[in-house]
């Protein structure tokens, strides 16, 4: 680990012009690439007091051993050079976007003398027009099969084409009129290229003129009584219309836009983009990004645009006209937040397109609704990514092993319990306990707690609440263990005890709280961890590991340690701890909202024995308000239809003594937890 002071350049050596800088490690590998409007100002920020740096930035500057920079003329040039170097060096501390799948495209090799239409994946090639991406390759083949009736361009491989030239006979597609057969000179090379141009124009969204042209030809053929030709043209029009139907109309005609959405947390994010051409969704694409550097959403959007549209420049080989013709840069780029350097990004994209490109956040109308749809797709993609990652047995085993090593546990924590407190200004204090076994949620053993405090009005703060909850849970554990027999705790939540003489039920009826966790996780930092540790110590429990996960920097705190345990931010162990913590947080909020909702709708009349909803409504309807009812005598209340003297006296007693329960059902477990709470 290097000290940044050892390689800090002198302030006078750094220029104040725009440029791009690279940090290298001791082996000369580039670990970070960045750009700046003012290199001196930007680089100086890395060499301030190391304690004041963000943890991710601190990790980068201590990993690096040198820094170098390149001066450029404008900020737009810096943007392009930064993208180029990130792609070339793949620095470990830069944001990395990776596709959540390899999307197929419909590609037309316009750079070849005889263009070919085909399904293509992977890196973009110079001289090839791309349309999509599509969700599935079969969707491309269906579309292509329909369009070959009208645009019979070559689809065969180079080997098939060469054999057809040598033999003088076309392939099967040539015989069924789904290829114009340039291999046997049924069509000239120039005419075939024009046919491929028309095919690309149709796929790019210029559809109306082709439908109109075929309709005119069909009408003319019918007038000339060439009915077979008219029927063929009719079928061609229907094929084009079916191909158009495969893309939903979402915006007004002529709209060319890419709509981006971003959803994520501290460590990773999911990105989705819909490609709209001619008012239709022509493709959808998604990424999952690991936030390996300290970035905001605006920075992420800027990096994303660099990656997506930098490919257009590479495909065109630096030719502005080719980049514009590729159709990869639309007129509008709709983003969830504006990029960090909005003007420079817009200028760069306009240069790639050859005309103005608007980068903006949609505020209203159809585009806003489409942006919301894209955001929902991003949410689903992130949830699916997490589910697949959590559901993999190998990944779960790796996560448990990493937690075991990081916390120095004797065995892998196969049973993890996590606790969180939820409250609003100290009211309706609720707590949650979630259970993960073998890295998977065990929802049947989730529990909720009503935090009572010493005087029954709730705990004074989160630490007191955490102490109470841990104490109550493990008191129940000790009691259940005593009733079921003393056993040694096995790695997976406890060894099942043998039935003793006189037991009515088998050993499987052992109370659930007799199973202790291998690891207790609390949502919070040192104060919450200290409170939980004190509760365990007071109960004499020393065989349960404990840690806390602080949300702001995702630090893992253990008792009696002044410094946190830092797990690799991309590690499966940290990912599992986050899932456990987030689930506890969600469950605690749910319990708190349930209690708060009941409390806000509770009435003093709810506690009167024998007074049901119908008679409560009758009382309020008769007296008009609770205030008037409180002032009424038992005799006046007894005059209300359905009320007897005994019930009237009970109402007066309840209202007089003020025995109201603001939270009916307090202390009961959440509906998902069948047994009563400890």
PDB file of N, CA and C in Angstrom, residues 519-614:
ATOM      1  N   UNK A 519     -24.747 -16.616  13.777  1.00  0.00           N
ATOM      2  CA  UNK A 519     -24.320 -15.223  13.661  1.00  0.00           C
ATOM      3  C   UNK A 519     -25.530 -14.318  13.835  1.00  0.00           C
ATOM      4  N   UNK A 520     -25.386 -13.318  14.679  1.00  0.00           N
ATOM      5  CA  UNK A 520     -26.392 -12.267  14.845  1.00  0.00           C
ATOM      6  C   UNK A 520     -25.876 -11.012  14.150  1.00  0.00           C
ATOM      7  N   UNK A 521     -26.688 -10.457  13.263  1.00  0.00           N
ATOM      8  CA  UNK A 521     -26.352  -9.223  12.551  1.00  0.00           C
ATOM      9  C   UNK A 521     -27.343  -8.151  12.984  1.00  0.00           C
ATOM     10  N   UNK A 522     -26.843  -6.993  13.357  1.00  0.00           N
ATOM     11  CA  UNK A 522     -27.720  -5.872  13.686  1.00  0.00           C
ATOM     12  C   UNK A 522     -27.516  -4.771  12.653  1.00  0.00           C
ATOM     13  N   UNK A 523     -28.596  -4.083  12.351  1.00  0.00           N
ATOM     14  CA  UNK A 523     -28.531  -2.980  11.392  1.00  0.00           C
ATOM     15  C   UNK A 523     -28.023  -1.745  12.125  1.00  0.00           C
ATOM     16  N   UNK A 524     -26.767  -1.401  11.905  1.00  0.00           N
ATOM     17  CA  UNK A 524     -26.196  -0.238  12.565  1.00  0.00           C
ATOM     18  C   UNK A 524     -24.703  -0.390  12.768  1.00  0.00           C
ATOM     19  N   UNK A 525     -24.133   0.601  13.444  1.00  0.00           N
ATOM     20  CA  UNK A 525     -22.699   0.629  13.677  1.00  0.00           C
ATOM     21  C   UNK A 525     -22.332   0.273  15.101  1.00  0.00           C
ATOM     22  N   UNK A 526     -21.224   0.829  15.619  1.00  0.00           N
ATOM     23  CA  UNK A 526     -20.737   0.479  16.957  1.00  0.00           C
ATOM     24  C   UNK A 526     -21.760   0.617  18.081  1.00  0.00           C
ATOM     25  N   UNK A 527     -22.609   1.660  18.148  1.00  0.00           N
ATOM     26  CA  UNK A 527     -23.564   1.748  19.265  1.00  0.00           C
ATOM     27  C   UNK A 527     -24.537   0.569  19.308  1.00  0.00           C
ATOM     28  N   UNK A 528     -25.084   0.204  18.161  1.00  0.00           N
ATOM     29  CA  UNK A 528     -26.031  -0.906  18.128  1.00  0.00           C
ATOM     30  C   UNK A 528     -25.337  -2.234  18.432  1.00  0.00           C
ATOM     31  N   UNK A 529     -24.112  -2.397  17.918  1.00  0.00           N
ATOM     32  CA  UNK A 529     -23.367  -3.626  18.189  1.00  0.00           C
ATOM     33  C   UNK A 529     -23.045  -3.737  19.674  1.00  0.00           C
ATOM     34  N   UNK A 530     -22.652  -2.633  20.286  1.00  0.00           N
ATOM     35  CA  UNK A 530     -22.332  -2.647  21.717  1.00  0.00           C
ATOM     36  C   UNK A 530     -23.561  -2.997  22.547  1.00  0.00           C
ATOM     37  N   UNK A 531     -24.735  -2.478  22.162  1.00  0.00           N
ATOM     38  CA  UNK A 531     -25.964  -2.782  22.897  1.00  0.00           C
ATOM     39  C   UNK A 531     -26.307  -4.262  22.787  1.00  0.00           C
ATOM     40  N   UNK A 532     -26.184  -4.827  21.578  1.00  0.00           N
ATOM     41  CA  UNK A 532     -26.479  -6.247  21.398  1.00  0.00           C
ATOM     42  C   UNK A 532     -25.477  -7.111  22.153  1.00  0.00           C
ATOM     43  N   UNK A 533     -24.197  -6.720  22.142  1.00  0.00           N
ATOM     44  CA  UNK A 533     -23.164  -7.476  22.864  1.00  0.00           C
ATOM     45  C   UNK A 533     -23.426  -7.448  24.363  1.00  0.00           C
ATOM     46  N   UNK A 534     -23.884  -6.301  24.872  1.00  0.00           N
ATOM     47  CA  UNK A 534     -24.178  -6.194  26.298  1.00  0.00           C
ATOM     48  C   UNK A 534     -25.348  -7.099  26.679  1.00  0.00           C
ATOM     49  N   UNK A 535     -26.341  -7.182  25.809  1.00  0.00           N
ATOM     50  CA  UNK A 535     -27.489  -8.046  26.085  1.00  0.00           C
ATOM     51  C   UNK A 535     -27.073  -9.508  26.134  1.00  0.00           C
ATOM     52  N   UNK A 536     -26.245  -9.941  25.187  1.00  0.00           N
ATOM     53  CA  UNK A 536     -25.784 -11.334  25.180  1.00  0.00           C
ATOM     54  C   UNK A 536     -24.927 -11.629  26.406  1.00  0.00           C
ATOM     55  N   UNK A 537     -24.069 -10.678  26.747  1.00  0.00           N
ATOM     56  CA  UNK A 537     -23.197 -10.886  27.910  1.00  0.00           C
ATOM     57  C   UNK A 537     -24.014 -10.980  29.194  1.00  0.00           C
ATOM     58  N   UNK A 538     -25.039 -10.145  29.332  1.00  0.00           N
ATOM     59  CA  UNK A 538     -25.862 -10.181  30.537  1.00  0.00           C
ATOM     60  C   UNK A 538     -26.594 -11.509  30.687  1.00  0.00           C
ATOM     61  N   UNK A 539     -26.865 -12.172  29.571  1.00  0.00           N
ATOM     62  CA  UNK A 539     -27.541 -13.468  29.618  1.00  0.00           C
ATOM     63  C   UNK A 539     -26.553 -14.630  29.703  1.00  0.00           C
ATOM     64  N   UNK A 540     -25.258 -14.326  29.644  1.00  0.00           N
ATOM     65  CA  UNK A 540     -24.250 -15.367  29.730  1.00  0.00           C
ATOM     66  C   UNK A 540     -24.077 -16.166  28.453  1.00  0.00           C
ATOM     67  N   UNK A 541     -24.459 -15.598  27.338  1.00  0.00           N
ATOM     68  CA  UNK A 541     -24.332 -16.291  26.047  1.00  0.00           C
ATOM     69  C   UNK A 541     -23.042 -15.850  25.378  1.00  0.00           C
ATOM     70  N   UNK A 542     -22.143 -16.796  25.164  1.00  0.00           N
ATOM     71  CA  UNK A 542     -20.848 -16.466  24.568  1.00  0.00           C
ATOM     72  C   UNK A 542     -20.524 -17.333  23.357  1.00  0.00           C
ATOM     73  N   UNK A 543     -21.506 -18.107  22.863  1.00  0.00           N
ATOM     74  CA  UNK A 543     -21.238 -18.980  21.722  1.00  0.00           C
ATOM     75  C   UNK A 543     -21.958 -18.525  20.456  1.00  0.00           C
ATOM     76  N   UNK A 544     -22.424 -17.277  20.441  1.00  0.00           N
ATOM     77  CA  UNK A 544     -23.096 -16.717  19.270  1.00  0.00           C
ATOM     78  C   UNK A 544     -22.293 -15.516  18.779  1.00  0.00           C
ATOM     79  N   UNK A 545     -21.854 -15.572  17.529  1.00  0.00           N
ATOM     80  CA  UNK A 545     -21.084 -14.463  16.957  1.00  0.00           C
ATOM     81  C   UNK A 545     -21.995 -13.272  16.682  1.00  0.00           C
ATOM     82  N   UNK A 546     -21.421 -12.082  16.673  1.00  0.00           N
ATOM     83  CA  UNK A 546     -22.197 -10.843  16.530  1.00  0.00           C
ATOM     84  C   UNK A 546     -21.453  -9.863  15.645  1.00  0.00           C
ATOM     85  N   UNK A 547     -22.190  -9.176  14.793  1.00  0.00           N
ATOM     86  CA  UNK A 547     -21.605  -8.089  14.002  1.00  0.00           C
ATOM     87  C   UNK A 547     -22.711  -7.119  13.629  1.00  0.00           C
ATOM     88  N   UNK A 548     -22.310  -5.954  13.166  1.00  0.00           N
ATOM     89  CA  UNK A 548     -23.258  -4.941  12.698  1.00  0.00           C
ATOM     90  C   UNK A 548     -22.854  -4.465  11.320  1.00  0.00           C
ATOM     91  N   UNK A 549     -23.841  -4.125  10.497  1.00  0.00           N
ATOM     92  CA  UNK A 549     -23.571  -3.634   9.145  1.00  0.00           C
ATOM     93  C   UNK A 549     -24.075  -2.208   9.047  1.00  0.00           C
ATOM     94  N   UNK A 550     -23.130  -1.262   8.939  1.00  0.00           N
ATOM     95  CA  UNK A 550     -23.474   0.162   8.837  1.00  0.00           C
ATOM     96  C   UNK A 550     -23.794   0.485   7.385  1.00  0.00           C
ATOM     97  N   UNK A 551     -24.933   1.103   7.134  1.00  0.00           N
ATOM     98  CA  UNK A 551     -25.426   1.265   5.771  1.00  0.00           C
ATOM     99  C   UNK A 551     -24.619   2.260   4.950  1.00  0.00           C
ATOM    100  N   UNK A 552     -24.136   3.339   5.565  1.00  0.00           N
ATOM    101  CA  UNK A 552     -23.550   4.426   4.776  1.00  0.00           C
ATOM    102  C   UNK A 552     -22.351   3.960   3.958  1.00  0.00           C
ATOM    103  N   UNK A 553     -21.442   3.248   4.593  1.00  0.00           N
ATOM    104  CA  UNK A 553     -20.238   2.803   3.889  1.00  0.00           C
ATOM    105  C   UNK A 553     -20.143   1.289   3.828  1.00  0.00           C
ATOM    106  N   UNK A 554     -21.198   0.588   4.234  1.00  0.00           N
ATOM    107  CA  UNK A 554     -21.239  -0.875   4.215  1.00  0.00           C
ATOM    108  C   UNK A 554     -20.065  -1.464   4.995  1.00  0.00           C
ATOM    109  N   UNK A 555     -19.825  -0.916   6.199  1.00  0.00           N
ATOM    110  CA  UNK A 555     -18.748  -1.413   7.053  1.00  0.00           C
ATOM    111  C   UNK A 555     -19.307  -2.464   8.014  1.00  0.00           C
ATOM    112  N   UNK A 556     -18.513  -3.493   8.275  1.00  0.00           N
ATOM    113  CA  UNK A 556     -18.916  -4.552   9.192  1.00  0.00           C
ATOM    114  C   UNK A 556     -18.218  -4.312  10.532  1.00  0.00           C
ATOM    115  N   UNK A 557     -19.014  -4.088  11.584  1.00  0.00           N
ATOM    116  CA  UNK A 557     -18.458  -3.809  12.910  1.00  0.00           C
ATOM    117  C   UNK A 557     -18.633  -5.026  13.810  1.00  0.00           C
ATOM    118  N   UNK A 558     -17.599  -5.309  14.591  1.00  0.00           N
ATOM    119  CA  UNK A 558     -17.654  -6.404  15.556  1.00  0.00           C
ATOM    120  C   UNK A 558     -17.441  -5.817  16.949  1.00  0.00           C
ATOM    121  N   UNK A 559     -17.916  -6.499  18.008  1.00  0.00           N
ATOM    122  CA  UNK A 559     -17.787  -5.948  19.359  1.00  0.00           C
ATOM    123  C   UNK A 559     -16.330  -5.745  19.770  1.00  0.00           C
ATOM    124  N   UNK A 560     -16.099  -4.703  20.559  1.00  0.00           N
ATOM    125  CA  UNK A 560     -14.813  -4.426  21.188  1.00  0.00           C
ATOM    126  C   UNK A 560     -13.694  -4.217  20.160  1.00  0.00           C
ATOM    127  N   UNK A 561     -14.038  -3.646  19.013  1.00  0.00           N
ATOM    128  CA  UNK A 561     -13.024  -3.367  17.991  1.00  0.00           C
ATOM    129  C   UNK A 561     -13.218  -1.935  17.517  1.00  0.00           C
ATOM    130  N   UNK A 562     -12.130  -1.172  17.526  1.00  0.00           N
ATOM    131  CA  UNK A 562     -12.228   0.245  17.155  1.00  0.00           C
ATOM    132  C   UNK A 562     -12.316   0.461  15.655  1.00  0.00           C
ATOM    133  N   UNK A 563     -11.993  -0.564  14.873  1.00  0.00           N
ATOM    134  CA  UNK A 563     -11.981  -0.411  13.417  1.00  0.00           C
ATOM    135  C   UNK A 563     -12.889  -1.463  12.783  1.00  0.00           C
ATOM    136  N   UNK A 564     -13.563  -1.100  11.707  1.00  0.00           N
ATOM    137  CA  UNK A 564     -14.481  -2.059  11.077  1.00  0.00           C
ATOM    138  C   UNK A 564     -13.736  -3.095  10.245  1.00  0.00           C
ATOM    139  N   UNK A 565     -14.439  -4.181   9.961  1.00  0.00           N
ATOM    140  CA  UNK A 565     -13.962  -5.185   9.008  1.00  0.00           C
ATOM    141  C   UNK A 565     -14.443  -4.742   7.626  1.00  0.00           C
ATOM    142  N   UNK A 566     -13.516  -4.600   6.696  1.00  0.00           N
ATOM    143  CA  UNK A 566     -13.865  -4.139   5.352  1.00  0.00           C
ATOM    144  C   UNK A 566     -13.864  -5.346   4.417  1.00  0.00           C
ATOM    145  N   UNK A 567     -15.046  -5.738   3.973  1.00  0.00           N
ATOM    146  CA  UNK A 567     -15.152  -6.808   2.980  1.00  0.00           C
ATOM    147  C   UNK A 567     -15.010  -6.208   1.588  1.00  0.00           C
ATOM    148  N   UNK A 568     -14.444  -6.996   0.692  1.00  0.00           N
ATOM    149  CA  UNK A 568     -14.343  -6.549  -0.693  1.00  0.00           C
ATOM    150  C   UNK A 568     -15.727  -6.162  -1.192  1.00  0.00           C
ATOM    151  N   UNK A 569     -15.850  -4.983  -1.765  1.00  0.00           N
ATOM    152  CA  UNK A 569     -17.154  -4.439  -2.109  1.00  0.00           C
ATOM    153  C   UNK A 569     -17.883  -5.274  -3.156  1.00  0.00           C
ATOM    154  N   UNK A 570     -17.156  -6.130  -3.880  1.00  0.00           N
ATOM    155  CA  UNK A 570     -17.816  -7.000  -4.853  1.00  0.00           C
ATOM    156  C   UNK A 570     -17.903  -8.438  -4.359  1.00  0.00           C
ATOM    157  N   UNK A 571     -17.624  -8.654  -3.073  1.00  0.00           N
ATOM    158  CA  UNK A 571     -17.600 -10.014  -2.546  1.00  0.00           C
ATOM    159  C   UNK A 571     -19.009 -10.544  -2.319  1.00  0.00           C
ATOM    160  N   UNK A 572     -19.139 -11.848  -2.432  1.00  0.00           N
ATOM    161  CA  UNK A 572     -20.425 -12.487  -2.190  1.00  0.00           C
ATOM    162  C   UNK A 572     -20.800 -12.407  -0.714  1.00  0.00           C
ATOM    163  N   UNK A 573     -19.795 -12.404   0.174  1.00  0.00           N
ATOM    164  CA  UNK A 573     -20.074 -12.304   1.601  1.00  0.00           C
ATOM    165  C   UNK A 573     -20.764 -11.003   1.954  1.00  0.00           C
ATOM    166  N   UNK A 574     -20.249  -9.879   1.438  1.00  0.00           N
ATOM    167  CA  UNK A 574     -20.879  -8.586   1.698  1.00  0.00           C
ATOM    168  C   UNK A 574     -22.260  -8.530   1.070  1.00  0.00           C
ATOM    169  N   UNK A 575     -22.395  -9.122  -0.100  1.00  0.00           N
ATOM    170  CA  UNK A 575     -23.696  -9.123  -0.780  1.00  0.00           C
ATOM    171  C   UNK A 575     -24.736  -9.858   0.066  1.00  0.00           C
ATOM    172  N   UNK A 576     -24.357 -10.994   0.668  1.00  0.00           N
ATOM    173  CA  UNK A 576     -25.291 -11.742   1.509  1.00  0.00           C
ATOM    174  C   UNK A 576     -25.656 -10.946   2.759  1.00  0.00           C
ATOM    175  N   UNK A 577     -24.679 -10.308   3.397  1.00  0.00           N
ATOM    176  CA  UNK A 577     -24.973  -9.494   4.572  1.00  0.00           C
ATOM    177  C   UNK A 577     -25.915  -8.344   4.217  1.00  0.00           C
ATOM    178  N   UNK A 578     -25.729  -7.776   3.051  1.00  0.00           N
ATOM    179  CA  UNK A 578     -26.633  -6.696   2.610  1.00  0.00           C
ATOM    180  C   UNK A 578     -28.064  -7.203   2.435  1.00  0.00           C
ATOM    181  N   UNK A 579     -28.197  -8.370   1.831  1.00  0.00           N
ATOM    182  CA  UNK A 579     -29.533  -8.937   1.634  1.00  0.00           C
ATOM    183  C   UNK A 579     -30.215  -9.187   2.972  1.00  0.00           C
ATOM    184  N   UNK A 580     -29.466  -9.728   3.923  1.00  0.00           N
ATOM    185  CA  UNK A 580     -30.022 -10.001   5.245  1.00  0.00           C
ATOM    186  C   UNK A 580     -30.448  -8.689   5.910  1.00  0.00           C
ATOM    187  N   UNK A 581     -29.561  -7.688   5.867  1.00  0.00           N
ATOM    188  CA  UNK A 581     -29.865  -6.398   6.476  1.00  0.00           C
ATOM    189  C   UNK A 581     -31.068  -5.720   5.804  1.00  0.00           C
ATOM    190  N   UNK A 582     -31.107  -5.735   4.479  1.00  0.00           N
ATOM    191  CA  UNK A 582     -32.210  -5.099   3.768  1.00  0.00           C
ATOM    192  C   UNK A 582     -33.543  -5.793   4.053  1.00  0.00           C
ATOM    193  N   UNK A 583     -33.510  -7.124   4.192  1.00  0.00           N
ATOM    194  CA  UNK A 583     -34.734  -7.860   4.500  1.00  0.00           C
ATOM    195  C   UNK A 583     -35.227  -7.514   5.904  1.00  0.00           C
ATOM    196  N   UNK A 584     -34.302  -7.408   6.867  1.00  0.00           N
ATOM    197  CA  UNK A 584     -34.686  -7.015   8.226  1.00  0.00           C
ATOM    198  C   UNK A 584     -35.266  -5.602   8.228  1.00  0.00           C
ATOM    199  N   UNK A 585     -34.671  -4.714   7.454  1.00  0.00           N
ATOM    200  CA  UNK A 585     -35.155  -3.336   7.367  1.00  0.00           C
ATOM    201  C   UNK A 585     -36.563  -3.302   6.782  1.00  0.00           C
ATOM    202  N   UNK A 586     -36.770  -4.048   5.713  1.00  0.00           N
ATOM    203  CA  UNK A 586     -38.097  -4.102   5.090  1.00  0.00           C
ATOM    204  C   UNK A 586     -39.141  -4.647   6.053  1.00  0.00           C
ATOM    205  N   UNK A 587     -38.789  -5.704   6.766  1.00  0.00           N
ATOM    206  CA  UNK A 587     -39.746  -6.342   7.660  1.00  0.00           C
ATOM    207  C   UNK A 587     -40.058  -5.452   8.868  1.00  0.00           C
ATOM    208  N   UNK A 588     -39.047  -4.736   9.362  1.00  0.00           N
ATOM    209  CA  UNK A 588     -39.280  -3.826  10.487  1.00  0.00           C
ATOM    210  C   UNK A 588     -40.192  -2.672  10.073  1.00  0.00           C
ATOM    211  N   UNK A 589     -39.971  -2.130   8.887  1.00  0.00           N
ATOM    212  CA  UNK A 589     -40.825  -1.032   8.403  1.00  0.00           C
ATOM    213  C   UNK A 589     -42.261  -1.509   8.239  1.00  0.00           C
ATOM    214  N   UNK A 590     -42.421  -2.731   7.751  1.00  0.00           N
ATOM    215  CA  UNK A 590     -43.771  -3.276   7.585  1.00  0.00           C
ATOM    216  C   UNK A 590     -44.477  -3.391   8.935  1.00  0.00           C
ATOM    217  N   UNK A 591     -43.775  -3.903   9.943  1.00  0.00           N
ATOM    218  CA  UNK A 591     -44.377  -4.031  11.269  1.00  0.00           C
ATOM    219  C   UNK A 591     -44.714  -2.657  11.852  1.00  0.00           C
ATOM    220  N   UNK A 592     -43.810  -1.706  11.667  1.00  0.00           N
ATOM    221  CA  UNK A 592     -44.044  -0.355  12.190  1.00  0.00           C
ATOM    222  C   UNK A 592     -45.254   0.290  11.520  1.00  0.00           C
ATOM    223  N   UNK A 593     -45.372   0.152  10.215  1.00  0.00           N
ATOM    224  CA  UNK A 593     -46.501   0.753   9.511  1.00  0.00           C
ATOM    225  C   UNK A 593     -47.817   0.114   9.935  1.00  0.00           C
ATOM    226  N   UNK A 594     -47.780  -1.189  10.177  1.00  0.00           N
ATOM    227  CA  UNK A 594     -48.996  -1.865  10.626  1.00  0.00           C
ATOM    228  C   UNK A 594     -49.448  -1.313  11.971  1.00  0.00           C
ATOM    229  N   UNK A 595     -48.520  -1.185  12.912  1.00  0.00           N
ATOM    230  CA  UNK A 595     -48.854  -0.647  14.231  1.00  0.00           C
ATOM    231  C   UNK A 595     -49.314   0.808  14.130  1.00  0.00           C
ATOM    232  N   UNK A 596     -48.614   1.577  13.328  1.00  0.00           N
ATOM    233  CA  UNK A 596     -48.975   2.992  13.208  1.00  0.00           C
ATOM    234  C   UNK A 596     -50.360   3.151  12.589  1.00  0.00           C
ATOM    235  N   UNK A 597     -50.664   2.298  11.578  1.00  0.00           N
ATOM    236  CA  UNK A 597     -51.977   2.366  10.954  1.00  0.00           C
ATOM    237  C   UNK A 597     -53.083   2.027  11.934  1.00  0.00           C
ATOM    238  N   UNK A 598     -52.852   1.013  12.775  1.00  0.00           N
ATOM    239  CA  UNK A 598     -53.852   0.669  13.783  1.00  0.00           C
ATOM    240  C   UNK A 598     -53.991   1.792  14.808  1.00  0.00           C
ATOM    241  N   UNK A 599     -52.867   2.352  15.208  1.00  0.00           N
ATOM    242  CA  UNK A 599     -52.906   3.403  16.220  1.00  0.00           C
ATOM    243  C   UNK A 599     -53.631   4.642  15.755  1.00  0.00           C
ATOM    244  N   UNK A 600     -53.486   4.954  14.465  1.00  0.00           N
ATOM    245  CA  UNK A 600     -54.119   6.165  13.953  1.00  0.00           C
ATOM    246  C   UNK A 600     -55.619   5.994  13.753  1.00  0.00           C
ATOM    247  N   UNK A 601     -56.090   4.749  13.703  1.00  0.00           N
ATOM    248  CA  UNK A 601     -57.524   4.517  13.520  1.00  0.00           C
ATOM    249  C   UNK A 601     -58.182   3.975  14.783  1.00  0.00           C
ATOM    250  N   UNK A 602     -57.459   3.940  15.906  1.00  0.00           N
ATOM    251  CA  UNK A 602     -58.009   3.400  17.155  1.00  0.00           C
ATOM    252  C   UNK A 602     -58.940   4.416  17.804  1.00  0.00           C
ATOM    253  N   UNK A 603     -59.874   3.914  18.611  1.00  0.00           N
ATOM    254  CA  UNK A 603     -60.833   4.761  19.323  1.00  0.00           C
ATOM    255  C   UNK A 603     -60.905   4.307  20.770  1.00  0.00           C
ATOM    256  N   UNK A 604     -61.292   5.228  21.659  1.00  0.00           N
ATOM    257  CA  UNK A 604     -61.460   4.873  23.064  1.00  0.00           C
ATOM    258  C   UNK A 604     -62.564   3.840  23.249  1.00  0.00           C
ATOM    259  N   UNK A 605     -63.497   3.784  22.309  1.00  0.00           N
ATOM    260  CA  UNK A 605     -64.585   2.831  22.415  1.00  0.00           C
ATOM    261  C   UNK A 605     -64.157   1.412  22.054  1.00  0.00           C
ATOM    262  N   UNK A 606     -62.981   1.256  21.443  1.00  0.00           N
ATOM    263  CA  UNK A 606     -62.545  -0.071  21.024  1.00  0.00           C
ATOM    264  C   UNK A 606     -62.343  -1.008  22.202  1.00  0.00           C
ATOM    265  N   UNK A 607     -62.095  -0.451  23.394  1.00  0.00           N
ATOM    266  CA  UNK A 607     -61.754  -1.288  24.547  1.00  0.00           C
ATOM    267  C   UNK A 607     -62.963  -1.660  25.395  1.00  0.00           C
ATOM    268  N   UNK A 608     -64.153  -1.172  25.030  1.00  0.00           N
ATOM    269  CA  UNK A 608     -65.348  -1.459  25.832  1.00  0.00           C
ATOM    270  C   UNK A 608     -65.801  -2.886  25.556  1.00  0.00           C
ATOM    271  N   UNK A 609     -65.868  -3.744  26.571  1.00  0.00           N
ATOM    272  CA  UNK A 609     -66.292  -5.130  26.356  1.00  0.00           C
ATOM    273  C   UNK A 609     -67.725  -5.203  25.836  1.00  0.00           C
ATOM    274  N   UNK A 610     -67.920  -6.024  24.817  1.00  0.00           N
ATOM    275  CA  UNK A 610     -69.267  -6.234  24.284  1.00  0.00           C
ATOM    276  C   UNK A 610     -69.763  -5.158  23.362  1.00  0.00           C
ATOM    277  N   UNK A 611     -68.943  -4.138  23.082  1.00  0.00           N
ATOM    278  CA  UNK A 611     -69.380  -3.045  22.208  1.00  0.00           C
ATOM    279  C   UNK A 611     -68.763  -3.268  20.826  1.00  0.00           C
ATOM    280  N   UNK A 612     -69.572  -3.749  19.890  1.00  0.00           N
ATOM    281  CA  UNK A 612     -69.082  -4.053  18.554  1.00  0.00           C
ATOM    282  C   UNK A 612     -69.144  -2.872  17.618  1.00  0.00           C
ATOM    283  N   UNK A 613     -68.742  -3.068  16.370  1.00  0.00           N
ATOM    284  CA  UNK A 613     -68.714  -1.965  15.394  1.00  0.00           C
ATOM    285  C   UNK A 613     -70.087  -1.333  15.170  1.00  0.00           C
ATOM    286  N   UNK A 614     -71.149  -2.144  15.132  1.00  0.00           N
ATOM    287  CA  UNK A 614     -72.483  -1.598  14.844  1.00  0.00           C
ATOM    288  C   UNK A 614     -72.950  -0.670  15.964  1.00  0.00           C
TER     289      UNK A 614
END
